[in-house]
PDB file of C-alpha atoms in Angstrom:
ATOM      1  CA  MET A 265      20.605 -32.068  67.512  1.00 77.00           C
ATOM      2  CA  ARG A 266      20.949 -35.822  67.255  1.00 83.00           C
ATOM      3  CA  THR A 267      17.960 -36.031  64.945  1.00 86.00           C
ATOM      4  CA  GLU A 268      19.377 -33.387  62.657  1.00 90.00           C
ATOM      5  CA  TYR A 269      22.812 -34.940  62.263  1.00 91.00           C
ATOM      6  CA  LYS A 270      21.256 -38.339  61.537  1.00 93.00           C
ATOM      7  CA  ILE A 271      19.096 -36.807  58.806  1.00 95.00           C
ATOM      8  CA  PHE A 272      22.025 -34.960  57.211  1.00 97.00           C
ATOM      9  CA  ALA A 273      24.275 -38.021  57.474  1.00 96.00           C
ATOM     10  CA  GLY A 274      21.595 -40.165  55.828  1.00 97.00           C
ATOM     11  CA  VAL A 275      21.154 -37.700  52.974  1.00 98.00           C
ATOM     12  CA  ALA A 276      24.950 -37.517  52.543  1.00 97.00           C
ATOM     13  CA  VAL A 277      25.227 -41.309  52.312  1.00 98.00           C
ATOM     14  CA  PHE A 278      22.402 -41.318  49.757  1.00 98.00           C
ATOM     15  CA  LEU A 279      24.097 -38.619  47.662  1.00 98.00           C
ATOM     16  CA  PHE A 280      27.446 -40.425  47.681  1.00 98.00           C
ATOM     17  CA  GLY A 281      25.711 -43.639  46.654  1.00 97.00           C
ATOM     18  CA  ALA A 282      23.757 -41.800  43.958  1.00 97.00           C
ATOM     19  CA  SER A 283      26.978 -40.314  42.581  1.00 97.00           C
ATOM     20  CA  VAL A 284      28.495 -43.780  42.230  1.00 96.00           C
ATOM     21  CA  VAL A 285      25.368 -45.154  40.531  1.00 97.00           C
ATOM     22  CA  TYR A 286      25.128 -42.079  38.301  1.00 97.00           C
ATOM     23  CA  GLY A 287      28.771 -42.387  37.307  1.00 95.00           C
ATOM     24  CA  PHE A 288      28.451 -46.071  36.394  1.00 95.00           C
ATOM     25  CA  TYR A 289      25.161 -45.489  34.575  1.00 95.00           C
ATOM     26  CA  THR A 290      26.461 -42.633  32.437  1.00 95.00           C
ATOM     27  CA  HIS A 291      29.663 -44.520  31.678  1.00 93.00           C
ATOM     28  CA  GLY A 292      27.689 -47.577  30.625  1.00 92.00           C
ATOM     29  CA  ALA A 293      25.155 -45.633  28.560  1.00 92.00           C
ATOM     30  CA  THR A 294      27.447 -43.210  26.747  1.00 91.00           C
ATOM     31  CA  GLY A 295      30.889 -44.792  27.020  1.00 90.00           C
ATOM     32  CA  HIS A 296      32.328 -41.930  29.060  1.00 93.00           C
ATOM     33  CA  LEU A 297      31.763 -40.547  32.524  1.00 92.00           C
ATOM     34  CA  GLU A 298      29.513 -37.494  32.762  1.00 92.00           C
ATOM     35  CA  TRP A 299      31.591 -35.335  35.091  1.00 93.00           C
ATOM     36  CA  ILE A 300      29.245 -32.455  35.852  1.00 95.00           C
ATOM     37  CA  GLY A 301      26.485 -34.502  37.461  1.00 95.00           C
ATOM     38  CA  THR A 302      28.913 -36.780  39.270  1.00 95.00           C
ATOM     39  CA  VAL A 303      30.876 -33.888  40.748  1.00 96.00           C
ATOM     40  CA  ALA A 304      27.637 -32.064  41.659  1.00 96.00           C
ATOM     41  CA  LEU A 305      26.385 -35.114  43.568  1.00 97.00           C
ATOM     42  CA  ILE A 306      29.723 -35.531  45.348  1.00 97.00           C
ATOM     43  CA  LEU A 307      29.825 -31.858  46.328  1.00 97.00           C
ATOM     44  CA  SER A 308      26.225 -32.036  47.548  1.00 97.00           C
ATOM     45  CA  GLY A 309      27.157 -35.054  49.656  1.00 97.00           C
ATOM     46  CA  LEU A 310      30.123 -33.162  51.090  1.00 97.00           C
ATOM     47  CA  LEU A 311      27.902 -30.200  51.940  1.00 97.00           C
ATOM     48  CA  CYS A 312      25.439 -32.465  53.766  1.00 97.00           C
ATOM     49  CA  SER A 313      28.381 -34.127  55.525  1.00 97.00           C
ATOM     50  CA  MET A 314      29.598 -30.717  56.665  1.00 97.00           C
ATOM     51  CA  CYS A 315      26.168 -29.818  58.069  1.00 96.00           C
ATOM     52  CA  GLY A 316      25.818 -33.244  59.689  1.00 95.00           C
ATOM     53  CA  GLY A 317      29.292 -32.931  61.212  1.00 95.00           C
ATOM     54  CA  PHE A 318      28.401 -29.536  62.679  1.00 94.00           C
ATOM     55  CA  PHE A 319      25.193 -30.877  64.222  1.00 93.00           C
ATOM     56  CA  TRP A 320      27.054 -33.917  65.560  1.00 93.00           C
ATOM     57  CA  PHE A 321      29.686 -31.625  67.082  1.00 93.00           C
ATOM     58  CA  VAL A 322      27.006 -29.489  68.749  1.00 90.00           C
ATOM     59  CA  ALA A 323      24.966 -32.525  69.891  1.00 88.00           C
ATOM     60  CA  ARG A 324      27.917 -33.841  71.889  1.00 88.00           C
ATOM     61  CA  ARG A 325      28.100 -30.615  73.891  1.00 89.00           C
ATOM     62  CA  ILE A 326      24.462 -30.040  74.820  1.00 85.00           C
ATOM     63  CA  ASP A 327      21.933 -32.064  76.796  1.00 82.00           C
ATOM     64  CA  LEU A 328      19.322 -34.127  75.037  1.00 81.00           C
ATOM     65  CA  ARG A 329      16.386 -32.078  73.842  1.00 80.00           C
ATOM     66  CA  PRO A 330      12.799 -33.386  74.094  1.00 78.00           C
ATOM     67  CA  GLU A 331      12.741 -34.191  70.361  1.00 77.00           C
ATOM     68  CA  ASP A 332      15.885 -36.294  70.741  1.00 77.00           C
ATOM     69  CA  ARG A 333      14.450 -38.518  73.494  1.00 80.00           C
ATOM     70  CA  GLU A 334      12.017 -41.402  73.039  1.00 82.00           C
ATOM     71  CA  ASP A 335       9.994 -40.310  76.092  1.00 85.00           C
ATOM     72  CA  GLY A 336      10.005 -36.589  75.181  1.00 80.00           C
ATOM     73  CA  GLU A 337       6.701 -34.728  75.411  1.00 82.00           C
ATOM     74  CA  ILE A 338       5.584 -31.788  73.288  1.00 81.00           C
ATOM     75  CA  ALA A 339       4.979 -29.665  76.378  1.00 82.00           C
ATOM     76  CA  GLU A 340       8.659 -29.967  77.345  1.00 80.00           C
ATOM     77  CA  GLY A 341       9.623 -27.939  74.296  1.00 77.00           C
ATOM     78  CA  ALA A 342       7.224 -25.098  75.093  1.00 80.00           C
ATOM     79  CA  GLY A 343       8.393 -21.672  76.092  1.00 79.00           C
ATOM     80  CA  GLU A 344      10.551 -18.965  74.671  1.00 79.00           C
ATOM     81  CA  ILE A 345      12.845 -20.188  71.929  1.00 72.00           C
ATOM     82  CA  GLY A 346      14.897 -17.084  71.307  1.00 72.00           C
ATOM     83  CA  PHE A 347      14.972 -13.714  69.618  1.00 73.00           C
ATOM     84  CA  PHE A 348      13.739 -13.421  66.063  1.00 73.00           C
ATOM     85  CA  SER A 349      14.096 -10.230  64.099  1.00 75.00           C
ATOM     86  CA  PRO A 350      10.730  -8.556  63.489  1.00 79.00           C
ATOM     87  CA  GLY A 351      11.851  -7.406  60.068  1.00 83.00           C
ATOM     88  CA  SER A 352      15.001  -6.423  58.284  1.00 85.00           C
ATOM     89  CA  TYR A 353      15.836  -4.998  54.889  1.00 88.00           C
ATOM     90  CA  TRP A 354      19.374  -6.393  54.874  1.00 90.00           C
ATOM     91  CA  PRO A 355      18.500  -9.731  53.198  1.00 92.00           C
ATOM     92  CA  PHE A 356      17.277  -7.710  50.215  1.00 94.00           C
ATOM     93  CA  GLY A 357      20.582  -5.822  50.233  1.00 95.00           C
ATOM     94  CA  ILE A 358      22.532  -9.078  50.313  1.00 95.00           C
ATOM     95  CA  ALA A 359      20.475 -10.454  47.404  1.00 97.00           C
ATOM     96  CA  LEU A 360      20.994  -7.272  45.417  1.00 97.00           C
ATOM     97  CA  SER A 361      24.738  -7.330  46.131  1.00 97.00           C
ATOM     98  CA  ALA A 362      24.961 -10.988  45.137  1.00 97.00           C
ATOM     99  CA  SER A 363      23.120 -10.165  41.910  1.00 97.00           C
ATOM    100  CA  VAL A 364      25.669  -7.449  41.120  1.00 97.00           C
ATOM    101  CA  ALA A 365      28.507  -9.911  41.808  1.00 96.00           C
ATOM    102  CA  GLY A 366      26.754 -12.545  39.676  1.00 96.00           C
ATOM    103  CA  LEU A 367      26.398 -10.147  36.760  1.00 97.00           C
ATOM    104  CA  GLY A 368      30.070  -9.293  37.076  1.00 96.00           C
ATOM    105  CA  LEU A 369      30.904 -12.998  36.944  1.00 94.00           C
ATOM    106  CA  VAL A 370      28.584 -13.712  33.994  1.00 95.00           C
ATOM    107  CA  PHE A 371      29.912 -10.877  31.849  1.00 95.00           C
ATOM    108  CA  TRP A 372      33.445 -11.219  33.275  1.00 93.00           C
ATOM    109  CA  LEU A 373      33.667  -7.621  34.339  1.00 94.00           C
ATOM    110  CA  TRP A 374      36.230  -7.799  37.124  1.00 95.00           C
ATOM    111  CA  TRP A 375      35.376  -4.368  38.491  1.00 96.00           C
ATOM    112  CA  LEU A 376      31.670  -5.248  38.785  1.00 96.00           C
ATOM    113  CA  LEU A 377      32.530  -8.574  40.409  1.00 96.00           C
ATOM    114  CA  ALA A 378      34.824  -6.841  42.908  1.00 97.00           C
ATOM    115  CA  LEU A 379      32.177  -4.210  43.657  1.00 97.00           C
ATOM    116  CA  GLY A 380      29.548  -6.910  44.158  1.00 96.00           C
ATOM    117  CA  LEU A 381      31.762  -8.907  46.520  1.00 96.00           C
ATOM    118  CA  ILE A 382      32.560  -5.800  48.553  1.00 97.00           C
ATOM    119  CA  LEU A 383      28.846  -5.011  48.755  1.00 97.00           C
ATOM    120  CA  VAL A 384      28.059  -8.608  49.802  1.00 96.00           C
ATOM    121  CA  ILE A 385      30.599  -8.391  52.622  1.00 97.00           C
ATOM    122  CA  ALA A 386      29.311  -4.975  53.716  1.00 96.00           C
ATOM    123  CA  SER A 387      25.631  -5.916  53.637  1.00 95.00           C
ATOM    124  CA  SER A 388      26.265  -9.263  55.376  1.00 94.00           C
ATOM    125  CA  SER A 389      28.209  -7.511  58.100  1.00 93.00           C
ATOM    126  CA  ALA A 390      25.451  -4.936  58.461  1.00 90.00           C
ATOM    127  CA  MET A 391      22.857  -7.680  58.901  1.00 89.00           C
ATOM    128  CA  ILE A 392      24.977  -9.521  61.457  1.00 87.00           C
ATOM    129  CA  PHE A 393      25.591  -6.414  63.530  1.00 85.00           C
ATOM    130  CA  GLU A 394      22.134  -4.900  63.035  1.00 83.00           C
ATOM    131  CA  TYR A 395      21.201  -5.191  66.710  1.00 79.00           C
ATOM    132  CA  TYR A 396      24.654  -4.360  68.063  1.00 77.00           C
ATOM    133  CA  THR A 397      24.600  -0.697  67.101  1.00 65.00           C
ATOM    134  CA  GLY A 398      24.044   2.168  69.436  1.00 64.00           C
ATOM    135  CA  THR A 399      25.924   4.299  71.883  1.00 61.00           C
ATOM    136  CA  ARG A 400      27.955   2.881  74.682  1.00 60.00           C
ATOM    137  CA  HIS A 401      27.833   4.531  78.037  1.00 58.00           C
ATOM    138  CA  PRO A 402      31.077   4.290  79.969  1.00 60.00           C
ATOM    139  CA  ALA A 403      30.754   3.140  83.529  1.00 60.00           C
ATOM    140  CA  GLU A 404      30.462   6.094  85.808  1.00 55.00           C
ATOM    141  CA  HIS A 405      32.099   5.947  89.179  1.00 51.00           C
TER     142      HIS A 405
END
């Protein structure tokens, strides 16, 4: 995780620097600050900082992985990585729900926006708990 947080931190520093340069450049070229691009660069830098902070937080709590060590070998990272879903239709449902919410926002139809947000929450929850469904058998004594 050390590699990841260094990459995200580097990109965040670049984006903050780019926002400063962009702000000065637009102010010098047009006489006023172009707010949309400057704010977008700052928010992008904050998003990368958030991801980098998460990876830094996780990296402090786990041992060094082979890709984080100078003497790490490729063979050390071999083996089972984890469980990956063989296929799910829920991402399509989330995209469709987000599209409904987006249309509600574009046309400012509050009922369509509310319906879309409810569907996004429902389909996201369904995807998260997709493999946690089933019957529970109480312990028999």
